[in-house]
């Protein structure tokens, strides 16, 4: 059958009298393909002929190589049996439009192949766009090319479209703009790939141009706020660092006596050896130092908004940026910002409307904003709707069940520099918690989470209890603290609310491994495991070992340490945080056993020999029971503990040469009252941890008047008091909207002293305070010392801060101590796989032997920096570099610095 063209580009152009809709549909995008027009087609589509209805009897797809024909037929919207009207119908124009939207073709034609009566057979002829066979980035380094390959997301085999090319160009420009290249020129060359049919290779020709850095930031129109304060608000847009030296003539003489030429001056000190002394501040030298920065258009928009927000916080609610310019000259950019500050406003009268539960006076006191205060809309909104510190009006209502509470501040009058507000509120009904749902706990049993919740079905909704519940889940340590989400789903129709908790499990177990060989001792090492989400009830169920029974929130710790035959230690600890499963009563049981041997060195075999004839063996057990209190509030916990340790000495001078053989028994009780309300355990941002404790033995000397000083080694008696207070406070936001990247200030104070029941007996050799170093202990902690670290100092035994030899052989330790710490912390990452933060610190501490020597203001001081790495598998790793300020001699830091390392725990 002779091919007869039904619709094509040139036909529609020629026959402009056709229906406009049909004409638009039949214009194909590619007009480079001429079409011969069959005379019968002309008669068929001649507008002078009356419209005639046909039935599509067959559809054929031609020209496609990669696409499914039935799929294209479906996309076109044409099906066999459809009725079409020629001329005047729009079926074919819609079909072309549907196919063209796919961006897969460069040309589309619809032709008819046969007409039988009222039946018409059509053919959809398409020309596919070429596909991407490869792509290259020209004019850039290989590393940049690899990065661009990922960022542009170009995929070989996909259809080459204009949108693909435009998107790639935008990504490339953004990539280099972030590196400081603001005038990148990009052209695309296309070449057919002879090895693959209907495919193209794209060449991105990139000319980066010069790197542009901000030379100066200038503000115009600012009268009330200085330029320096405005620059501080711009977190990501800074002027370029630069150092400028304006030297005098080389033979000019200047400086202190003896005077010297400029050349002699450089020869003596060196060009860059500036120390800040008077000589280096000679007026011949002038230098400027700024923070380096690149210009980023996106971040600049954010910084402009921060400037306006700062103006608003100072009362300038009408402040605006009228214009800005960023002229570039030889790679240097000036950022010129034109401001209009407007008037400074103050709060006027504040009235309340819609309140029935609380009176106007109560709400005004809670708001805390008074007439005459500087206008600050941000503070007003925080006081009304949401404040991190609490105490806002919304919290006042929502903590009492008013979940549907709404509040809106409305300006009612603006006169001179004063703004009056009316606070309009809708209290709504109180909401009752209906359902509590928990998802994401793949390992932890649901009841372990539910028992931590303060949001209970049937209770009134409380925002405070919701936040408390979120904090309790985070403090379990089993979940990614950044992904704990309480999905609040209110239902206003029946006055209820569902809370859908979503959590994400993280690894909570820890492993400690170390090993060594040599030194004439042999094998040394440590193996320790801590399971923080253990399940002891499933320990005999084989199916629960995956790889260990877990999910019940218990803690099991095992540790073995060996230093050849010289020393072995075995430790076991188990904690049940909810004894009985109904109340927050914890039970902890600890067992430990160690053996110490002394010996001599055999020079013939180059080994040490150890014997049980010179040994110390000890065994200890501790049982502690903790009980949550409800007064003064339920953050308090009271803990009772019983401790028993027995020492077996065999020709071993642990205490004194007078007591080398026999048994020594340390039996004590301990009471601790603590309050813990930190928001999270690993990197707390707010809250406090406070502990007051007393540990005491029975007063043996009161029962037996014949006890002498020598008996204090066999049956020690003492009472020891400790107080610790740690506070955490966020003090800013270092990364804009990223609330997790926030500076945190930690303030800590620690006190301790040991008392005795009988003044004629000396202080007990047990349970004293070891002060100094990084929290490492002498004698492997045999005598139960409290380890009080102080960075920048070795372990010391003298109370005089001026006496600080690098090595002090401390044979006895203090009975009193004070310690104060300030730390400024900044998190680099808080991912569940690792938490890393840096810190700077100031510490002051000291120890004393009796009350007569005690002086809380006579302290050793230190400053320094440190890093902390918390890895779920290995626990805490820490590094500190401290400077002992009282160890500095003659202005030299040579003997005043100390590098310390910590593993597994944060020292006291």
Short mmCIF file of C-alpha atoms in Angstrom, two decimals, residues 790-793 819-824 839-845 859-866 868 879-888 893 896-900:
data_model
loop_
_atom_site.label_atom_id
_atom_site.label_comp_id
_atom_site.label_asym_id
_atom_site.label_seq_id
_atom_site.Cartn_x
_atom_site.Cartn_y
_atom_site.Cartn_z
CA UNK A 790 44.90 17.11 87.06
CA UNK A 791 46.20 17.70 83.57
CA UNK A 792 49.60 19.36 83.29
CA UNK A 793 50.98 17.86 86.54
CA UNK A 819 39.30 20.56 92.33
CA UNK A 820 37.64 23.06 89.97
CA UNK A 821 37.36 22.68 86.19
CA UNK A 822 36.08 24.79 83.30
CA UNK A 823 35.88 23.19 79.85
CA UNK A 824 34.70 24.66 76.56
CA UNK A 839 37.97 21.05 74.22
CA UNK A 840 39.98 23.71 75.99
CA UNK A 841 40.24 23.63 79.76
CA UNK A 842 41.28 25.46 82.92
CA UNK A 843 41.82 23.43 86.10
CA UNK A 844 42.79 24.23 89.66
CA UNK A 845 43.33 21.55 92.31
CA UNK A 859 45.74 25.56 94.25
CA UNK A 860 47.82 24.27 91.37
CA UNK A 861 46.55 25.73 88.09
CA UNK A 862 46.70 24.40 84.56
CA UNK A 863 45.36 25.17 81.07
CA UNK A 864 45.37 23.20 77.84
CA UNK A 865 43.54 21.59 74.96
CA UNK A 866 42.28 18.10 74.30
CA UNK A 868 37.79 13.04 72.83
CA UNK A 879 44.21 13.09 74.52
CA UNK A 880 45.10 16.20 76.50
CA UNK A 881 47.99 18.62 76.31
CA UNK A 882 48.22 20.53 79.58
CA UNK A 883 50.40 23.36 80.81
CA UNK A 884 51.01 23.46 84.56
CA UNK A 885 51.03 27.20 85.21
CA UNK A 886 52.75 26.73 88.56
CA UNK A 887 55.50 24.67 86.87
CA UNK A 888 56.59 27.50 84.58
CA UNK A 893 57.42 26.01 79.19
CA UNK A 896 55.70 22.77 82.46
CA UNK A 897 53.84 20.79 79.78
CA UNK A 898 52.45 17.29 79.94
CA UNK A 899 50.75 15.11 77.35
CA UNK A 900 48.20 12.69 78.78
#
